[in-house]
Each structure stands twice: as C-alpha cells, then as structure tokens.
Coordinates of C-alpha atoms in Angstrom, one line a residue:
X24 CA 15.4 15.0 -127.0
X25 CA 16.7 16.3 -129.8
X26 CA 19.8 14.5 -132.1
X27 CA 22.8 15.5 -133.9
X28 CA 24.9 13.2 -135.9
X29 CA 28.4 14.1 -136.0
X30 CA 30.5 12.4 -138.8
X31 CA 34.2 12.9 -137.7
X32 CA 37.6 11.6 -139.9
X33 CA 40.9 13.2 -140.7
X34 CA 40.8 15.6 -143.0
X35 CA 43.1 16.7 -145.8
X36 CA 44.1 20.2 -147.5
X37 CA 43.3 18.5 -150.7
X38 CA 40.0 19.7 -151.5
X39 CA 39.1 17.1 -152.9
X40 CA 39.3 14.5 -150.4
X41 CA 37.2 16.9 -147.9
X42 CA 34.3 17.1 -150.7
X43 CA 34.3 12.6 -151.1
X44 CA 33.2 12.9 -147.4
X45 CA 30.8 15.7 -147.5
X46 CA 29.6 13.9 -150.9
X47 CA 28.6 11.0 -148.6
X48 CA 27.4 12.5 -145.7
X49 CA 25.0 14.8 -148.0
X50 CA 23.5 11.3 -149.4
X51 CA 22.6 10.5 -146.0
X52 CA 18.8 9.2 -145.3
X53 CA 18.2 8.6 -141.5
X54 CA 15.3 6.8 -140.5
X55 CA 14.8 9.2 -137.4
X56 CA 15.8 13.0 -137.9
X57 CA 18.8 14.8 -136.6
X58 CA 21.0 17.5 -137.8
X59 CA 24.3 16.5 -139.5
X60 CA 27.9 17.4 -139.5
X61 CA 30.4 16.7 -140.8
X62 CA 33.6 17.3 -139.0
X63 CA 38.1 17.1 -139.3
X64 CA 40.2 16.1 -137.1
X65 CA 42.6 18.5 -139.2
X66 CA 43.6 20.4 -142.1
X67 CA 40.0 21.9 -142.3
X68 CA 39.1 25.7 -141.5
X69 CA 36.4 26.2 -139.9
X70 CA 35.1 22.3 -140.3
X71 CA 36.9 20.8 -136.7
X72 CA 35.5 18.6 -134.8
X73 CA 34.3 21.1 -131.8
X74 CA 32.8 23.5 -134.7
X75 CA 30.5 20.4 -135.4
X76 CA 29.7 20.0 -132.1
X77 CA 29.2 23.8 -131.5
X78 CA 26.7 24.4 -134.4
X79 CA 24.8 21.2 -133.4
X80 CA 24.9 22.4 -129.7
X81 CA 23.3 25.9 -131.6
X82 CA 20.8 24.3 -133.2
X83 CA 19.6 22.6 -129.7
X84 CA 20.8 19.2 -130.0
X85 CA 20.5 17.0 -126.9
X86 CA 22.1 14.2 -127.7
X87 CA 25.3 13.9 -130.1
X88 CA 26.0 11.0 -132.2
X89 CA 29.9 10.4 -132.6
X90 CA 30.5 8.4 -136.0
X91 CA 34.5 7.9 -136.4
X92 CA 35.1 7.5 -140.2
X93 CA 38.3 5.8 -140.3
X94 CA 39.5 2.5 -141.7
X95 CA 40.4 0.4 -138.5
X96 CA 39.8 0.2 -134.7
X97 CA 43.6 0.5 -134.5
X98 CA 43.9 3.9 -135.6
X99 CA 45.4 6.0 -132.5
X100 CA 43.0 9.0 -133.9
X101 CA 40.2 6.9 -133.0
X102 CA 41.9 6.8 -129.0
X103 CA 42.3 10.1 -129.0
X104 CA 39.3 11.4 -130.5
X105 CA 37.2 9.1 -128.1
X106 CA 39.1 10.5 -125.3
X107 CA 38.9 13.8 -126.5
X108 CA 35.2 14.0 -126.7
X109 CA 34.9 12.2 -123.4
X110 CA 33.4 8.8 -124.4
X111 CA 36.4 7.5 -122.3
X112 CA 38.4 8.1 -119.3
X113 CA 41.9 8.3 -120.5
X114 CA 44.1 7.5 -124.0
X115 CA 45.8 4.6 -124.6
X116 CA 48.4 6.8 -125.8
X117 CA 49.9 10.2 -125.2
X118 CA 47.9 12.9 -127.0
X119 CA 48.0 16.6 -127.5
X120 CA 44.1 16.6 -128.2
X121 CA 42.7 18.5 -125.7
X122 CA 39.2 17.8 -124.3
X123 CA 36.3 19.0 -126.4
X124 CA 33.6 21.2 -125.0
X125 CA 30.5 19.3 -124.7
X126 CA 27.0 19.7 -123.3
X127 CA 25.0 17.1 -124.8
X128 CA 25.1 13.7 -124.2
X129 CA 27.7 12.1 -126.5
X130 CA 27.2 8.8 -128.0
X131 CA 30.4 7.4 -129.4
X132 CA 30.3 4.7 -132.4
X133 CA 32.6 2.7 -133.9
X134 CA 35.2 2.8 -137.5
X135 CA 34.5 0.3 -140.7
X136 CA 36.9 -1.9 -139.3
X137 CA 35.9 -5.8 -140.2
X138 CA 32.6 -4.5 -141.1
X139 CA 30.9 -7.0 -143.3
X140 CA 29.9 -3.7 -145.7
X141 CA 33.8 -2.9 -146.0
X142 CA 34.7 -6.4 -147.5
X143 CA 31.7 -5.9 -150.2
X144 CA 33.2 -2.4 -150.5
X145 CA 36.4 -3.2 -151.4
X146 CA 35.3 -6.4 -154.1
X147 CA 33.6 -3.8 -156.1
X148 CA 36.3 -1.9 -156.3
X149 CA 38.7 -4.0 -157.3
X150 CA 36.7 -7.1 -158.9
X151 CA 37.6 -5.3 -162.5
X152 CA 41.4 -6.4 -161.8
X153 CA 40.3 -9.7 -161.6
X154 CA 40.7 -11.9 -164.4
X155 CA 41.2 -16.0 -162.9
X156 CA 39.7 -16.2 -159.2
X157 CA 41.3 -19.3 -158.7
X158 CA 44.9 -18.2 -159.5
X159 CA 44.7 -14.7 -157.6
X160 CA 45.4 -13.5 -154.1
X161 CA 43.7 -10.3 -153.0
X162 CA 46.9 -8.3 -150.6
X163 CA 44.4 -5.9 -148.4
X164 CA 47.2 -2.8 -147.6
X165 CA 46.6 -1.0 -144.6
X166 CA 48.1 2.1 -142.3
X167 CA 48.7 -0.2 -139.7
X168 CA 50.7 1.5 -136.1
X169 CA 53.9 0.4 -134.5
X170 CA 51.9 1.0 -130.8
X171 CA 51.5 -2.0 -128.9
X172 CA 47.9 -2.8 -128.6
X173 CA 47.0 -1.0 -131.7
X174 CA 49.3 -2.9 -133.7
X175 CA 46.7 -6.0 -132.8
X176 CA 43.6 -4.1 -133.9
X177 CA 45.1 -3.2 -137.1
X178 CA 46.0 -7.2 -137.5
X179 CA 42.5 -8.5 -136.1
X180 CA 40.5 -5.8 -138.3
X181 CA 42.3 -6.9 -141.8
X182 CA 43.0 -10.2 -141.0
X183 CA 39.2 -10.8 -140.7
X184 CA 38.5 -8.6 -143.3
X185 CA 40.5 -10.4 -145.3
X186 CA 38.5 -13.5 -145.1
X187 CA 35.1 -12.0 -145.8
X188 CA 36.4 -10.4 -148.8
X189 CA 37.8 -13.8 -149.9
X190 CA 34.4 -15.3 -149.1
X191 CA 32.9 -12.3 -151.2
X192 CA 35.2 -12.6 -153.9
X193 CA 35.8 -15.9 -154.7
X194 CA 39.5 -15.6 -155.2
X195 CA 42.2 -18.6 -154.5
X196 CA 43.4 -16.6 -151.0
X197 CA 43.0 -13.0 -149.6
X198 CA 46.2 -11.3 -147.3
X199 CA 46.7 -8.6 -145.8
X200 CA 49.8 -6.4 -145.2
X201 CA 50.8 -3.3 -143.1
X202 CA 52.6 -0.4 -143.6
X203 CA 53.9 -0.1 -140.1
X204 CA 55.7 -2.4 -139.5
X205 CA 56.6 -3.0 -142.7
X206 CA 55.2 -6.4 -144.3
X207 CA 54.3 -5.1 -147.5
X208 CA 57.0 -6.4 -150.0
X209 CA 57.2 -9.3 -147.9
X210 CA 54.3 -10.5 -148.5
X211 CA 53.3 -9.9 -151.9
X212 CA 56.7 -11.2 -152.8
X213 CA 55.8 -14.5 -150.8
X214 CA 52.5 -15.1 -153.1
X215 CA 54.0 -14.5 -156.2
X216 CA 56.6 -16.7 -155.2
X217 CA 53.8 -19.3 -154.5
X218 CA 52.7 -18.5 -157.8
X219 CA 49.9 -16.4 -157.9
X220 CA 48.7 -13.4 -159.5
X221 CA 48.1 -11.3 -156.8
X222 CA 46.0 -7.9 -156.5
X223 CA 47.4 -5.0 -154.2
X224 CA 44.5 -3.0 -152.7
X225 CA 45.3 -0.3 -150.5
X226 CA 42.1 -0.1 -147.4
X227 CA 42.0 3.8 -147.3
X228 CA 39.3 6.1 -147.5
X229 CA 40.6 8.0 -150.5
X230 CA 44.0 8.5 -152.7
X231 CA 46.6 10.8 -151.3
X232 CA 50.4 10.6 -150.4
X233 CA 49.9 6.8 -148.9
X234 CA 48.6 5.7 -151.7
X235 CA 50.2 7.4 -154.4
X236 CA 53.6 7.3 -153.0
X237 CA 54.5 4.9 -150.1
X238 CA 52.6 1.7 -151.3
X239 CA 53.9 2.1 -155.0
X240 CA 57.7 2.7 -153.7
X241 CA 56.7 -0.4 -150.7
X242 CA 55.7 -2.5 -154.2
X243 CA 58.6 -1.9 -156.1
X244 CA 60.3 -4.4 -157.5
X245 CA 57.4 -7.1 -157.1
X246 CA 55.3 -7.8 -160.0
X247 CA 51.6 -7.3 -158.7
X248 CA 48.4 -5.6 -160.4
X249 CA 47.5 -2.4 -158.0
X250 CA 44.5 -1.1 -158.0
X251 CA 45.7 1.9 -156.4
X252 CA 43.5 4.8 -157.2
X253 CA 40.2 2.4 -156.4
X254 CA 39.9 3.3 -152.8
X255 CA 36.3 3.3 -150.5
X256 CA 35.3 7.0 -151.4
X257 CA 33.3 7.3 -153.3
X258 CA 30.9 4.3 -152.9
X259 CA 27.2 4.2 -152.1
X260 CA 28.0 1.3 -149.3
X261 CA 29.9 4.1 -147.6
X262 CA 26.7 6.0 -146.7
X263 CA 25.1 2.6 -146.2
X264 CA 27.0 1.9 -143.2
X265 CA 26.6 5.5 -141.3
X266 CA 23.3 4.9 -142.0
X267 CA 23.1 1.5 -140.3
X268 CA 25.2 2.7 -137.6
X269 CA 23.2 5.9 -136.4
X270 CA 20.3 3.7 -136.8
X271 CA 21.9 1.5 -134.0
X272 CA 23.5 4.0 -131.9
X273 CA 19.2 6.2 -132.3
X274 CA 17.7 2.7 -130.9
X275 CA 19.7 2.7 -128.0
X276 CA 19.3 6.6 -127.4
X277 CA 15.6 5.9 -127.0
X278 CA 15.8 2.3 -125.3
X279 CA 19.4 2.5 -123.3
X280 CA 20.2 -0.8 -121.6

C-alpha cells in the first residue's frame, strides 16, 4: 500500500490565489507518509485534478486520498467532483465533469464546512475589528446556491458555524447571510436596526471578485465594519485541518470498517 493525498479546490488565474494554497499544502506534516498534490478544478495549466491523480498514479500510489478544499458541503463543485472521481454513483446535479481516470482506490473526504477549526479560523481573523463584544454581531457571508438541497447545506454549514464562532468569540450574536439568494443587505440592515455594531466577514478561502466586488456593492448603503480582505488563506489552522483529516481518512485506510 502506498498513499497519495490529493488536495483539490477551485482554482483561479490569479496567481496569487493558486500560490495561498500551494503555501499551505507545502506546510503540510503528515503523521504517516504519502506523496502530495495539490490539484484545480480550473483555471490552472497543467495543475487539474486528473494531472494530480496521474503523477500520483506515476509515482505508485495505491490508494488516493481526496481532500475537497472548499468552504461548505453545499458547494455543487463538491457534487460534481465526488462524482467525477467516482466516490459516488451519480450528481445531484447536471454536470459537464466528465469521469476522472482512476486506478487506485480513492478515498473521498469532506470540505471545512461547520468544522470546529473554521470558527477559530475565522475569530482570528477578524477579532481586530472588534472593539465592544457585547454590542457586536458577527454577519458570516457566504456563496451560498439557489439548488434545492444545496441551498440547505449552505444554511446548516453557516448557521452552525455561526454559533461556534459566537461561542469562540464572545460577541452579543453571530449571523449569517448568503449571496444566493440574496439575504445579505437584509440582514445586516436588520441588526443595525436592532442596534448593533455589526462585523461583515466574508467565509471564502481567499479575496477575489466575490469579495472585492459583490459583497461591497451587496453592503452598500448599510453602515457595517467589513473585514473584507481577512479571508481563511493564509492561516496556519488551514493546514491544521488537512492534516487532521488525512490523519482520519489514513486510520481508516489501514483499519476499514
């Protein structure tokens, strides 16, 4: 047996954002050895997802272990990729991803989601905003999808995220919004009008159009502090919680139920 951890996210044609992920993947310290990749859905020559599994399969890997970097459980690239790489049957939802070619046994994990890491995460990014806990909502931004059943992920994933962060935090109240469907304004207008000071932290893994665009134009018009440019990359819990999770997913390589 032989392992191969295969880090897969989106991908961007900003540079940039490519080299946050490699940044964390190269800090990786597994407690078992494998060969790592890091892989893109997209937008990445020469770095997609069946490259990584290729080279891995080159180097003799056995076994492949699938780590989804994305934000939340309801992201349809999560579907699709699963499917894709044939850790299950069908999508939930239409797809052009075609199947991957695969020869090793693939192990497929899961996103941050409501991970208890995330909510410590996104505190230390943001705590510097804070200035009275007890007067101050924390609005958690996400993606979000407008696809029934993913719609409820999204929502389950922040809503509980939202509490550990409040638990982390120590602020009055900690929300959460979406960005399909549209609840942003809403809701940071409806805790200002309860009279708090609230704190607009987008949930993704690093700046780009989302956050430097759409959330700022979603805001406007609503007096809020946003932290905007504090997203998860980089951060030292990031690589924490790959570790953690290739730790889990090795254990059950070697002890499968």
């Amino acid at each position: 047996m032989k392992q191969g951890v295969l880090i897969i996210s989106h991908g961007s044609k900003d540079a940039g954002w490519t080299e946050l992920v490699d940044d964390a993947v190269g800090q990786l310290t597994l407690m078992q050895p494998a060969l790592v990749e890091a892989s893109f859905l997209e937008n990445v020559e020469g770095r997609g997802i069946q490259d990584g599994i290729d080279r891995l399969e080159a180097a003799g890997v056995t076994d492949i272990l699938a780590i989804p970097l994305f934000v939340s459980a309801g992201s349809t690239h999560v579907d699709e990729i699963g499917y894709a790489l044939g850790a299950k049957p069908s999508p939930e939802k239409e797809t052009d991803l075609a199947p991957f070619r695969i020869s090793a046994r693939l192990h497929f994990g899961s996103p941050l989601h409501d991970d208890p890491l995330l909510a410590d995460m996104v505190w230390d990014k943001v705590k510097s905003f804070s200035e009275d806990l007890s007067r101050e909502v924390i609005l958690l931004i996400g993606h979000g999808s407008r696809h029934d059943g993913f719609l409820q992920r999204w929502e389950q994933g922040l809503g509980t995220l939202a509490e550990r962060v409040q638990m982390v935090s120590g602020v009055a109240k900690a929300d959460y919004a979406l960005l399909n469907p549209d609840q942003v304004k809403d809701r940071a207008s409806y805790w200002r009008e309860q009279g708090f000071r609230v704190i607009a932290v987008p949930v993704f893994l690093s700046a780009g159009y989302f956050t430097n665009v759409v959330i700022p134009k979603r805001l406007d018009g609503v007096e809020v502090v946003y932290s905007g440019e504090q997203t998860l990359l980089p951060h030292p819990l990031l690589h924490t919680w790959i570790e953690r999770q290739v730790a889990a997913m090795q254990q059950d390589v070697i002890s499968p139920s």
